[in-house]
Coordinates of N, CA and C in Angstrom, one line a residue:
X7 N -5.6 -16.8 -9.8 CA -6.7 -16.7 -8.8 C -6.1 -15.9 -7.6
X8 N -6.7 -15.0 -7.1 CA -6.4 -14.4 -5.8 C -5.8 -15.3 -4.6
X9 N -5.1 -15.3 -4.0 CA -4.8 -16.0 -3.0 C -4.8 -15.2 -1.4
X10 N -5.0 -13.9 -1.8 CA -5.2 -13.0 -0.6 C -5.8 -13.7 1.2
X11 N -7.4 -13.9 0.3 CA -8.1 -14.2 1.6 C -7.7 -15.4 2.3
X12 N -6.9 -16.5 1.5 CA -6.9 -18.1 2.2 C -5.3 -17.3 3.0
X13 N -4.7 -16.5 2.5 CA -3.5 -15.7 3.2 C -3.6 -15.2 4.7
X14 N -4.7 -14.5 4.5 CA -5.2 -13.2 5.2 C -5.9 -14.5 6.8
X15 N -6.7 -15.1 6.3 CA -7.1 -16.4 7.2 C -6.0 -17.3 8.1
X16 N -5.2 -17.4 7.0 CA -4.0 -18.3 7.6 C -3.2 -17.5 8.4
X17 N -3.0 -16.2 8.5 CA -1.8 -15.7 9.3 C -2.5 -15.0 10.6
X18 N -4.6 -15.1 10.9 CA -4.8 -15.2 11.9 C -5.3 -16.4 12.9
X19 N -5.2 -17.5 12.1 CA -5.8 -18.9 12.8 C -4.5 -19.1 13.9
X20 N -3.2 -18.2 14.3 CA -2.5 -18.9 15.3 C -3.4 -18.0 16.8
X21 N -3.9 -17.1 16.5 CA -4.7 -16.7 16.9 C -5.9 -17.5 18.4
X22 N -5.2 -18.1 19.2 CA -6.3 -18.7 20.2 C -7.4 -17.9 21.1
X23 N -8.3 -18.7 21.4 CA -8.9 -17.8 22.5 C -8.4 -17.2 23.5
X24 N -7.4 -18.5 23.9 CA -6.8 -17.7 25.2 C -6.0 -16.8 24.8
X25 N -5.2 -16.6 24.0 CA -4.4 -15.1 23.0 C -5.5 -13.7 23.7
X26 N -6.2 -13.9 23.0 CA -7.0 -12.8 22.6 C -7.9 -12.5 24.4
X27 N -7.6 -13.4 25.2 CA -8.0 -12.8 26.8 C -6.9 -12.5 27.3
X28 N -5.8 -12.6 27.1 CA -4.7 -12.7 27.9 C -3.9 -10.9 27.4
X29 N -3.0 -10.8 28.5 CA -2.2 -9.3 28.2 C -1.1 -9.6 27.5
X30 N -0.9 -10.6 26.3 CA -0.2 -10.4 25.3 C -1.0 -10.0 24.5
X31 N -2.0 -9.8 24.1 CA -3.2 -8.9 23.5 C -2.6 -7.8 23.3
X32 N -2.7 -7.4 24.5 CA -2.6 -5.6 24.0 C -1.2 -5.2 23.6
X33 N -0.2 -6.2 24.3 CA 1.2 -5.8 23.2 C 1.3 -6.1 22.1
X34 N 0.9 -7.1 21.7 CA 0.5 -7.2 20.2 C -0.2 -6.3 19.8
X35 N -1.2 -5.4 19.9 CA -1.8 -4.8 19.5 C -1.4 -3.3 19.6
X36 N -0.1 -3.0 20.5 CA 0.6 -1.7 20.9 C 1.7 -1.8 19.3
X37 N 2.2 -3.1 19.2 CA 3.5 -3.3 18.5 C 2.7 -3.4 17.0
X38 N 1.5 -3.8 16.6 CA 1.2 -3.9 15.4 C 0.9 -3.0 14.7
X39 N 0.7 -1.9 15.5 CA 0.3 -0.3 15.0 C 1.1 0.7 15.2
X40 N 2.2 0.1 15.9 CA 3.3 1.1 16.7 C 3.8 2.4 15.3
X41 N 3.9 1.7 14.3 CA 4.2 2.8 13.1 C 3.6 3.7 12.7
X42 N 1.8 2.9 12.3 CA 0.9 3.7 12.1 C 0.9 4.7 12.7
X43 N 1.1 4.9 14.4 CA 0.4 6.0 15.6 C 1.3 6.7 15.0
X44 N 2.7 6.5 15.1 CA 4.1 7.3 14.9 C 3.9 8.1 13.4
X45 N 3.2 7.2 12.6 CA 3.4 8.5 11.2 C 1.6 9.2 11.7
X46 N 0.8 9.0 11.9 CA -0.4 9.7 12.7 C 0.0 10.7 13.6
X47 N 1.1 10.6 14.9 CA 1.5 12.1 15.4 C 2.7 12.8 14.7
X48 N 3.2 12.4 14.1 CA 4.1 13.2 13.3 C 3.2 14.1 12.4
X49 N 2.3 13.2 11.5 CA 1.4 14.4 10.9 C 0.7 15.0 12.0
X50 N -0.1 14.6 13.1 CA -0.7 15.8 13.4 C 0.4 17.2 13.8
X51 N 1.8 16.8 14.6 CA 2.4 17.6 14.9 C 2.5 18.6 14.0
X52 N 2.9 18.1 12.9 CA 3.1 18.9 11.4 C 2.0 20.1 11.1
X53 N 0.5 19.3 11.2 CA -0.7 19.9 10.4 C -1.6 20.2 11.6
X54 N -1.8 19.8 12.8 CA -2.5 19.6 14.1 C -3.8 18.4 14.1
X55 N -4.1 18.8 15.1 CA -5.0 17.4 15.6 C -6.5 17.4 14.8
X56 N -6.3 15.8 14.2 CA -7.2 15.3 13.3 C -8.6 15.5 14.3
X57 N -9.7 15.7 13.8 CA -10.9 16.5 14.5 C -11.7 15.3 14.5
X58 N -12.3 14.8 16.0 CA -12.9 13.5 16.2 C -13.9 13.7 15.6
X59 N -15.0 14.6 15.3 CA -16.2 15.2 14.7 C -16.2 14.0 13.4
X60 N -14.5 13.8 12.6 CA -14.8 13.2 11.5 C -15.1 11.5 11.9
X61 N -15.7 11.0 10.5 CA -15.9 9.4 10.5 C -14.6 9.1 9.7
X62 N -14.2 7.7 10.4 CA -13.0 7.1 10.0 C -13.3 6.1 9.7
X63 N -12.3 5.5 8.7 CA -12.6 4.0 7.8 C -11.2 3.5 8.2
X64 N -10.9 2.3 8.4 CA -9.7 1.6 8.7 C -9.6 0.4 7.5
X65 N -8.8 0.4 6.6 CA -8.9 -0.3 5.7 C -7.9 -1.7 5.7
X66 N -8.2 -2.5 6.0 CA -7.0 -4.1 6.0 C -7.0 -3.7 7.8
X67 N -8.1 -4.0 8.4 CA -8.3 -3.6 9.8 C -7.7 -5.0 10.7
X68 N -7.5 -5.9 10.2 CA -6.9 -7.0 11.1 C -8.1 -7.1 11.8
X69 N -6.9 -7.3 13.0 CA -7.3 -7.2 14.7 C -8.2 -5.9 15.4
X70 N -7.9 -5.0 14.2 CA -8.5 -3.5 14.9 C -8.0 -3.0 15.5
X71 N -6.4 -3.1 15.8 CA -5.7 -1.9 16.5 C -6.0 -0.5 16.3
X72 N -5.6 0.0 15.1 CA -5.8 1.7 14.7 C -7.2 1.8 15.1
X73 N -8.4 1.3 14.7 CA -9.6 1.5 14.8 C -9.8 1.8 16.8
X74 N -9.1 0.9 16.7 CA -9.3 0.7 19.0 C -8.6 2.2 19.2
X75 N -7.4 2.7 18.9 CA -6.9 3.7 18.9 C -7.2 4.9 18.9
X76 N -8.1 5.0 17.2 CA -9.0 6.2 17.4 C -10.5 6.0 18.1
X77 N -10.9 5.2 18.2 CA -12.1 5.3 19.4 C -11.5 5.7 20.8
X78 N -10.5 5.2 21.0 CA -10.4 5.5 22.3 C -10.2 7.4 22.5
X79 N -10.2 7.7 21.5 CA -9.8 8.9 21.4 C -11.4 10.0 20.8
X80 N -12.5 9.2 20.5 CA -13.7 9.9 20.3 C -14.3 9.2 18.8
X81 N -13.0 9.0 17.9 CA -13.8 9.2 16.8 C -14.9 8.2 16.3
X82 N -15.6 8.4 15.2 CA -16.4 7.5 15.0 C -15.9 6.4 13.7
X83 N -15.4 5.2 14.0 CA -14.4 3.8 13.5 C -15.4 3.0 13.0
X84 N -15.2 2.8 11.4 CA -15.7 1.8 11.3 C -14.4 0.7 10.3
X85 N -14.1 -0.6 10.5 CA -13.0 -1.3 10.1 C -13.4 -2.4 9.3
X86 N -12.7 -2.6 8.3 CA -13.0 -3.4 7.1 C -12.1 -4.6 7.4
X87 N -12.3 -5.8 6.6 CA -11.3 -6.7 6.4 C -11.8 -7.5 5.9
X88 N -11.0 -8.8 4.4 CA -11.7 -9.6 4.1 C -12.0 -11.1 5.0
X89 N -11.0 -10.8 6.0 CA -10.8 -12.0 6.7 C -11.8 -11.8 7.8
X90 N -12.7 -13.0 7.6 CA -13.9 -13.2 8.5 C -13.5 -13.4 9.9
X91 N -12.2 -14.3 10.2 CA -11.7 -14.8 11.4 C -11.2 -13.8 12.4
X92 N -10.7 -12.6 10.9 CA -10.0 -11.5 11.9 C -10.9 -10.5 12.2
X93 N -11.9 -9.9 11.7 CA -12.9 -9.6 12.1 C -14.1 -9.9 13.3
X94 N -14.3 -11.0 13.4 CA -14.6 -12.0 14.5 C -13.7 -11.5 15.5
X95 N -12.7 -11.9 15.5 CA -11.6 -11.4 16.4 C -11.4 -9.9 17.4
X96 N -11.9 -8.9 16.2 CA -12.0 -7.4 16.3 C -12.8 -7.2 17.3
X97 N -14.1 -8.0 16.9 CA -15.5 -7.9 17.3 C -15.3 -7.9 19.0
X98 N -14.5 -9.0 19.3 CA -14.3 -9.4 20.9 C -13.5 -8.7 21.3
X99 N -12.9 -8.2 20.6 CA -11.5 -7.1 21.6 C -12.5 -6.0 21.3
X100 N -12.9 -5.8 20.6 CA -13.3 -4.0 21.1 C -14.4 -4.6 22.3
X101 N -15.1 -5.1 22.7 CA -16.3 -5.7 23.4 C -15.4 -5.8 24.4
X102 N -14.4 -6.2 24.6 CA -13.4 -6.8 26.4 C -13.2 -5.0 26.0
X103 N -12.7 -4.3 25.6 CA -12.3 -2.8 26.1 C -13.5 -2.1 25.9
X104 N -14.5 -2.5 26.1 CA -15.9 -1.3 25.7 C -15.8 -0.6 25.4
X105 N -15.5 -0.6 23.8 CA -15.6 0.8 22.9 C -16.6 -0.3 21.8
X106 N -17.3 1.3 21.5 CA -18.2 0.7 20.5 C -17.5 0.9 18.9
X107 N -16.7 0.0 18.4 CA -15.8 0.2 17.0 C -16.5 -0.8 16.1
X108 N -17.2 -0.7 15.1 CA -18.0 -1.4 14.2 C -17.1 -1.6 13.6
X109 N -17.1 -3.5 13.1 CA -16.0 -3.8 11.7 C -17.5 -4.5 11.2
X110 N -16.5 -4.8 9.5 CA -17.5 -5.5 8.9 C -16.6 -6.2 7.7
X111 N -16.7 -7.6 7.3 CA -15.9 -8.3 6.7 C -16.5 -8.0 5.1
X112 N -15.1 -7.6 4.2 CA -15.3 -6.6 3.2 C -14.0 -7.4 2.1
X113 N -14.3 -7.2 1.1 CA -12.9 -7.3 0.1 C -13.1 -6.0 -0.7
X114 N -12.2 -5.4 -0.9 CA -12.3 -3.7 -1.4 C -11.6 -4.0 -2.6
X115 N -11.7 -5.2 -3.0 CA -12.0 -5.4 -4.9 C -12.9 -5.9 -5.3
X116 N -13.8 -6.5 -4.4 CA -14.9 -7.0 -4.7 C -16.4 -6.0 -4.4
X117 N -16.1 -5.5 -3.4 CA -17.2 -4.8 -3.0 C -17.3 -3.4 -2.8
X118 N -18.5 -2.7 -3.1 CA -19.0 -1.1 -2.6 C -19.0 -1.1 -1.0
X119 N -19.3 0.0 -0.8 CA -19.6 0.5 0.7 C -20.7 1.9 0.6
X120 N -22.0 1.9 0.8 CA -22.2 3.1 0.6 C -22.6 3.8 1.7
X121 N -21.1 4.6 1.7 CA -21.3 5.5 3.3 C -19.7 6.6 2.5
X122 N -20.0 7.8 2.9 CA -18.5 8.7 3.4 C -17.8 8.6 4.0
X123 N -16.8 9.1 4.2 CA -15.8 8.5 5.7 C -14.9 9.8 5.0
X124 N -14.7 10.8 6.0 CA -13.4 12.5 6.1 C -12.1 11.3 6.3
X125 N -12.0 10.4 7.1 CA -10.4 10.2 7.0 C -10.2 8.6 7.1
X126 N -9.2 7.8 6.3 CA -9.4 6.4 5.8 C -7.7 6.5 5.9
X127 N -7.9 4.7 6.8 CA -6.4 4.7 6.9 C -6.3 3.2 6.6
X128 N -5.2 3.0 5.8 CA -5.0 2.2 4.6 C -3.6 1.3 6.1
X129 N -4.5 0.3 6.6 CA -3.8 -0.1 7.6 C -2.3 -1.3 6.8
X130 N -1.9 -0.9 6.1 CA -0.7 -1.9 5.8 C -1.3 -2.9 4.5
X131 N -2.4 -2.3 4.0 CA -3.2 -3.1 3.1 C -2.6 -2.7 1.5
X132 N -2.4 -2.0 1.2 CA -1.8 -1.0 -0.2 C -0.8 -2.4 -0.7
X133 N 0.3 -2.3 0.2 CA 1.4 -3.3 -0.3 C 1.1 -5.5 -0.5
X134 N 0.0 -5.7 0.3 CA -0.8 -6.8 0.2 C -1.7 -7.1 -1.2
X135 N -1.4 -6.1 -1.7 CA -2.8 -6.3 -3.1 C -1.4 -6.2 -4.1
X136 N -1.0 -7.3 -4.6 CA 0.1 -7.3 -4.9 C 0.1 -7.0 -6.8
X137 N -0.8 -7.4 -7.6 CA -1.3 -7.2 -8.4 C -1.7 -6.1 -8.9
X138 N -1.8 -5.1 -10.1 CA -2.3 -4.1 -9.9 C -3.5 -4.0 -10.7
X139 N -4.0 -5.2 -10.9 CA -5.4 -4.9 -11.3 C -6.1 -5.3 -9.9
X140 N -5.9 -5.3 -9.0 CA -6.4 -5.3 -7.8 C -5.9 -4.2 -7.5
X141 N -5.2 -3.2 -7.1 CA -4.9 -2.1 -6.8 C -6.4 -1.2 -7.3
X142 N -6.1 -1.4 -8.6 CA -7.3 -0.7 -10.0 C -8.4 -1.1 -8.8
X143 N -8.7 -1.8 -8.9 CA -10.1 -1.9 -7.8 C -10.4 -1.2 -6.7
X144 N -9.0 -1.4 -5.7 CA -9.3 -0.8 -4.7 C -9.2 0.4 -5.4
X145 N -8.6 1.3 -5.7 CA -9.1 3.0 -6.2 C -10.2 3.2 -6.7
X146 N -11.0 2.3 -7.1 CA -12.4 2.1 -7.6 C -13.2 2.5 -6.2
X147 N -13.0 1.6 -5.7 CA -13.8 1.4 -4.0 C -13.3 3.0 -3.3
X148 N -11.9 3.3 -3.2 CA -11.7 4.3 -2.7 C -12.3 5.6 -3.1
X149 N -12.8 5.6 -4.2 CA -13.7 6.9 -4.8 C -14.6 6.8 -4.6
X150 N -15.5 5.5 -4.2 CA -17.0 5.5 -3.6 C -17.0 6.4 -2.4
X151 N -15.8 6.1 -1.3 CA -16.4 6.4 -0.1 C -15.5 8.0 0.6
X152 N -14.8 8.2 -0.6 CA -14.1 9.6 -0.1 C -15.2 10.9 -1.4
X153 N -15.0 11.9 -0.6 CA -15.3 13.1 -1.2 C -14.1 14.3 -1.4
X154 N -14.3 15.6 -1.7 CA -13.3 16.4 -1.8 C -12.2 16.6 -0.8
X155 N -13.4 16.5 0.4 CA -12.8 17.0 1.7 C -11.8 15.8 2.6
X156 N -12.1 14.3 1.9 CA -11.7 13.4 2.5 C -10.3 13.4 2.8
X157 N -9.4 12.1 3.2 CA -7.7 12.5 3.2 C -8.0 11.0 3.5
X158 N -7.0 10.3 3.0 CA -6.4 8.9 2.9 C -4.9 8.6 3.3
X159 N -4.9 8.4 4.3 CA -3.3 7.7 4.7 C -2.6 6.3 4.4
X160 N -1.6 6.5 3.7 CA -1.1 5.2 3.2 C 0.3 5.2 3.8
X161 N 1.0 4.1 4.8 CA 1.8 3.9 5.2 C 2.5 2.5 4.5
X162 N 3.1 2.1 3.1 CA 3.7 1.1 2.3 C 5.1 0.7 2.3
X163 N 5.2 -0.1 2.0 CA 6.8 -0.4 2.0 C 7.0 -0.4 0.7
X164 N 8.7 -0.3 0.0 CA 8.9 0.3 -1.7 C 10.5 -0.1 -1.5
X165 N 10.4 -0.6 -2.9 CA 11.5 -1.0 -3.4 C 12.8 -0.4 -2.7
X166 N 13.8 -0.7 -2.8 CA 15.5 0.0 -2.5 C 15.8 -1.5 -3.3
X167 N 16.8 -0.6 -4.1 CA 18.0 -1.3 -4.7 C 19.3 -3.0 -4.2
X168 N 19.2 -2.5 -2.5 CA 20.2 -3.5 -2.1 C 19.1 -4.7 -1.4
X169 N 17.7 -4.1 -1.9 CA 17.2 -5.2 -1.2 C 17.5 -6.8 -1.7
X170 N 17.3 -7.6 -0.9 CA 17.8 -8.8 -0.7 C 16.4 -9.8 -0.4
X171 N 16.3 -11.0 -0.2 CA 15.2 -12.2 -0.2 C 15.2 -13.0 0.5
X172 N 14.6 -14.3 1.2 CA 15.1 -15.2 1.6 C 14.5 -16.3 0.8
X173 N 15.4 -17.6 1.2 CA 14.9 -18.8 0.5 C 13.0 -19.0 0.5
X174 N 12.5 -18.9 -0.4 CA 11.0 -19.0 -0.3 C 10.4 -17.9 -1.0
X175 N 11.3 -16.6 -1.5 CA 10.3 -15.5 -1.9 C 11.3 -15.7 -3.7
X176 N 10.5 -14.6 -4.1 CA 10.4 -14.8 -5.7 C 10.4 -13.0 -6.2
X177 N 11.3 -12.2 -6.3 CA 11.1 -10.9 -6.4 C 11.3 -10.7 -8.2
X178 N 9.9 -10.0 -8.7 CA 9.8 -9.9 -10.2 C 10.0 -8.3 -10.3
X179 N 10.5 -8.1 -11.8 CA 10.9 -6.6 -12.3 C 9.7 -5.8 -12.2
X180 N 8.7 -6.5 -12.4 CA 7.5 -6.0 -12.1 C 6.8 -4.9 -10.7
X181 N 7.6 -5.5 -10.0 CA 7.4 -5.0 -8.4 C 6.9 -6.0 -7.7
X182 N 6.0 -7.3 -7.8 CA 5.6 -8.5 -7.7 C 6.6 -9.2 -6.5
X183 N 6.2 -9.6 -5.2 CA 6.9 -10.4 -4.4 C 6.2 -11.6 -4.8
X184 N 6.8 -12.8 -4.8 CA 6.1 -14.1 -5.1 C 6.7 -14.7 -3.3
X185 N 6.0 -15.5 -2.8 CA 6.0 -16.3 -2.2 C 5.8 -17.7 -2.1
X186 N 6.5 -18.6 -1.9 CA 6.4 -20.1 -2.1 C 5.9 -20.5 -0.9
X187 N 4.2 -21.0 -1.5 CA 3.1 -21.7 -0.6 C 2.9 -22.7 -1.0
X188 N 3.1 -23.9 -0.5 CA 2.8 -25.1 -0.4 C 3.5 -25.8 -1.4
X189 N 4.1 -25.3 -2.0 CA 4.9 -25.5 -3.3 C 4.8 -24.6 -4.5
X190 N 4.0 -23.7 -4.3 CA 4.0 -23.2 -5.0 C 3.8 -21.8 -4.8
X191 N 4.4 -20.9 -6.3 CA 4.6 -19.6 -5.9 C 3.3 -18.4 -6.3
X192 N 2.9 -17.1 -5.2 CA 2.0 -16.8 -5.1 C 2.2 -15.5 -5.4
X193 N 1.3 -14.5 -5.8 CA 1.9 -13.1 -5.7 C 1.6 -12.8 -4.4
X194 N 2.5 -12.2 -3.1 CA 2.4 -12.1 -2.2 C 2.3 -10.2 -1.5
X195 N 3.2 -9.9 -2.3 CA 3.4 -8.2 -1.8 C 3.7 -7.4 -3.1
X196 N 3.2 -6.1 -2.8 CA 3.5 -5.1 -4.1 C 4.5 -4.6 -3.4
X197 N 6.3 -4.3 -3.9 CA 7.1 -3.3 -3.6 C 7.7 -2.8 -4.7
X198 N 7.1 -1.8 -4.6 CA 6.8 -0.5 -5.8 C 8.1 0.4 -5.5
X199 N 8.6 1.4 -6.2 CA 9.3 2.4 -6.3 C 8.3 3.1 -6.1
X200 N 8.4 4.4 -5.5 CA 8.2 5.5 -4.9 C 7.2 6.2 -5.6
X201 N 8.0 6.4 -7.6 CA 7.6 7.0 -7.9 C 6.5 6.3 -9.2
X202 N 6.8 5.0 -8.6 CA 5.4 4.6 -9.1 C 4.1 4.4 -8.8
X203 N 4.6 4.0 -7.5 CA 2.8 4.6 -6.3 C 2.3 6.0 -6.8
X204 N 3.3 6.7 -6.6 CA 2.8 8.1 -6.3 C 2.1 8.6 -8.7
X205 N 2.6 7.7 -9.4 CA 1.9 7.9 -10.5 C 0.7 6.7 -10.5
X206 N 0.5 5.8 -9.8 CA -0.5 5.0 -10.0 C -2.0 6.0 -9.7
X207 N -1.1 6.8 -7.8 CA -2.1 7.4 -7.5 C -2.9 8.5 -8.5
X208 N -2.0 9.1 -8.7 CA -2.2 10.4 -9.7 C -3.3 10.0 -11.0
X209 N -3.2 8.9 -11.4 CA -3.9 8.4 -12.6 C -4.8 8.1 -12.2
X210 N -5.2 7.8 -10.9 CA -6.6 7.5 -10.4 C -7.4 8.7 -9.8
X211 N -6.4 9.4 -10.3 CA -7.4 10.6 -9.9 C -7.3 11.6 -8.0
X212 N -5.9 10.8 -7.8 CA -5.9 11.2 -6.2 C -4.7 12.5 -6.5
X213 N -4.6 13.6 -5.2 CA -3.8 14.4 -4.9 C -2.6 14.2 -4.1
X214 N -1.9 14.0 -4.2 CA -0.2 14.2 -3.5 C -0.6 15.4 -2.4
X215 N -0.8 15.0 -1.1 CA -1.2 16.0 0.1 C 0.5 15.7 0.7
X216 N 0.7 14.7 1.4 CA 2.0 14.4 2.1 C 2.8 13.8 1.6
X217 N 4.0 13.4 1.4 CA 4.5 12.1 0.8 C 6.3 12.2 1.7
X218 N 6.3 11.3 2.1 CA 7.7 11.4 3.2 C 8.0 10.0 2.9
X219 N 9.3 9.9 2.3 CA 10.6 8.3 2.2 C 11.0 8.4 3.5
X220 N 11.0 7.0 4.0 CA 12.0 6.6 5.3 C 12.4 5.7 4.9
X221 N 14.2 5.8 5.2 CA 15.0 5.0 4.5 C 15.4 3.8 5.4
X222 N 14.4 3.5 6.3 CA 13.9 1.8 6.7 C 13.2 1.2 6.6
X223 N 12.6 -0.1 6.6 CA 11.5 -0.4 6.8 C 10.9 -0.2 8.3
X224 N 10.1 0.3 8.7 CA 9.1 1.1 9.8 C 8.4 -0.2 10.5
X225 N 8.2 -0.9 9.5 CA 7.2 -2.0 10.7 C 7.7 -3.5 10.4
X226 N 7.0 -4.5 11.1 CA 7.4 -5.6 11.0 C 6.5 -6.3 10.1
X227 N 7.2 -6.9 9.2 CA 6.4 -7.4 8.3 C 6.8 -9.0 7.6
X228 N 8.0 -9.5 7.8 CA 8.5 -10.7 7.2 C 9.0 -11.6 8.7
X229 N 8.5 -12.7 9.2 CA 8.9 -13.2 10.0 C 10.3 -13.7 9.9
X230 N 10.3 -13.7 8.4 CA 11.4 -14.6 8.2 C 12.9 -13.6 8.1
X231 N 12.6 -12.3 8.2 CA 13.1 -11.5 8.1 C 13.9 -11.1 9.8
X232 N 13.7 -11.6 10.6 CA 13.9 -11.3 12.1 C 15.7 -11.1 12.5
X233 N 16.3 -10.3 12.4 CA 17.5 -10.3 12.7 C 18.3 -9.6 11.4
X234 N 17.9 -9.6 10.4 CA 18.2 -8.7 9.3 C 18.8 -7.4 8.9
X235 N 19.9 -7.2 8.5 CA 20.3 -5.7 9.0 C 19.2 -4.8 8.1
X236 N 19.4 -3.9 8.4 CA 17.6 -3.2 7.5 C 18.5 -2.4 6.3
X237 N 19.2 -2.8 6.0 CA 19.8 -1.8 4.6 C 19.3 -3.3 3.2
X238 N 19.2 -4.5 3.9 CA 18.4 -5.7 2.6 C 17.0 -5.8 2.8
X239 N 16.3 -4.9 3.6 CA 14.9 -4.8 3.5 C 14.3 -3.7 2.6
X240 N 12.8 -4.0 2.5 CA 12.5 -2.5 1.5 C 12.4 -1.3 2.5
X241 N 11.8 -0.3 2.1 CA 12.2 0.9 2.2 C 10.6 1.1 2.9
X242 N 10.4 2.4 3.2 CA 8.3 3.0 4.1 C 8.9 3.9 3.0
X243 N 7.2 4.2 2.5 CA 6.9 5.3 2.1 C 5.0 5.5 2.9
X244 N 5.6 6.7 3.3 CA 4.1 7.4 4.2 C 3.7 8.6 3.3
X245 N 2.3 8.4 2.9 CA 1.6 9.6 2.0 C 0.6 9.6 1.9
X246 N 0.1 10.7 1.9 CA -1.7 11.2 2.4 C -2.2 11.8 1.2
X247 N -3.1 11.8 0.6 CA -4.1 11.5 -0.7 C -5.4 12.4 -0.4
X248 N -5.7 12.9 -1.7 CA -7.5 13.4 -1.2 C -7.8 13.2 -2.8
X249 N -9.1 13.4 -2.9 CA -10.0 13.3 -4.2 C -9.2 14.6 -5.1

């Protein structure tokens, strides 16, 4: 059985009211996206500046950082997530910064969407669908709402060789992170080799637009990981997709 959403729930209930009025708000919210913006101006540097004209989709939208980011900037944001709590959440932070950023509580293996969206950014969500007949789904959902012209950014983390674990995780040949919840172990993260994303994608029908290895991990993602030299963490891989 999926364990995603009771996951996705639990890692925002530390989440208080007062959190979410207070100016650790917005560093949390500078620091949770800090990668995303960073592989976002590197490409536009690369290709030039993404055109606000387009509609954007934020996909595993949390808190709605990326989404706060590109509104602030014109475009038109709409943010997904299965977690009701963290959506809820979104709802009040874009409302204290008055920007109008629509989210809507969504599971993109469970559900359609029927709207277009020119550019969709796969907020840290890719490597969380640990399974790949949930993957299979989301590419399902991802074909509903892109067209030719669309472009999909995917910023993931992927296997390296000297990666290493801590007491509580469960790493299968499969690419399967298991995590031990409550006693028991869960599929928690997909960390894939490189060149097996980039054939998953291909088979579903997407195009190889960007694709750039960084030989660190880019964001923060394991609490338990805090102090860790980054040569026993996985690896980023950042790559952009169209129909």
């Amino acid at each position: 059985m999926r364990s995603y959403y009771t996951q996705a729930n639990d890692s925002y209930s530390r989440f208080t009211p007062d959190f979410l009025t207070s100016k650790n708000l917005n560093v949390y919210l500078e620091q949770n996206r800090e990668s995303l913006v960073d592989f976002i101006e590197k490409y536009e540097k690369q290709f030039g500046a993404l055109s606000t004209e387009k509609k954007l989709l934020e996909l595993g939208c949390g808190l709605g950082g990326l989404s706060l980011y590109f509104s602030k900037r014109g475009f038109y944001t709409l943010g997904i997530d299965q977690s009701d709590l963290a959506i809820s959440m979104a709802k009040e932070i874009s409302k204290q910064n008055a920007l109008f950023c629509k989210y809507r509580v969504m599971d993109v293996c469970l559900s359609r969407l029927e709207e277009k969206f020119d550019l969709l950014f796969d907020s840290h969500l890719f490597h969380c669908l640990a399974l790949k007949e949930d993957r299979l789904k989301y590419y399902e959902f991802l074909t509903q709402v892109m067209d030719k012209n669309s472009r999909l950014f995917i910023e993931t983390m992927v296997f390296d060789k000297k990666m290493s674990f801590p007491v509580g995780y469960l790493m299968q040949d499969n690419g399967v992170l298991y995590k031990d919840l409550s006693g028991k172990y869960v599929p928690y993260r997909a960390i894939l080799e490189t060149h097996e994303i980039e054939s998953e994608l291909i088979e579903a029908g997407f195009k190889i637009k960007y694709f750039y290895y960084h030989s660190e991990l880019s964001f923060d993602l394991f609490c338990e990981y805090k102090g860790m030299c980054h040569e026993s963490l996985p690896k980023t891989l950042r790559i952009v997709v169209s129909r």
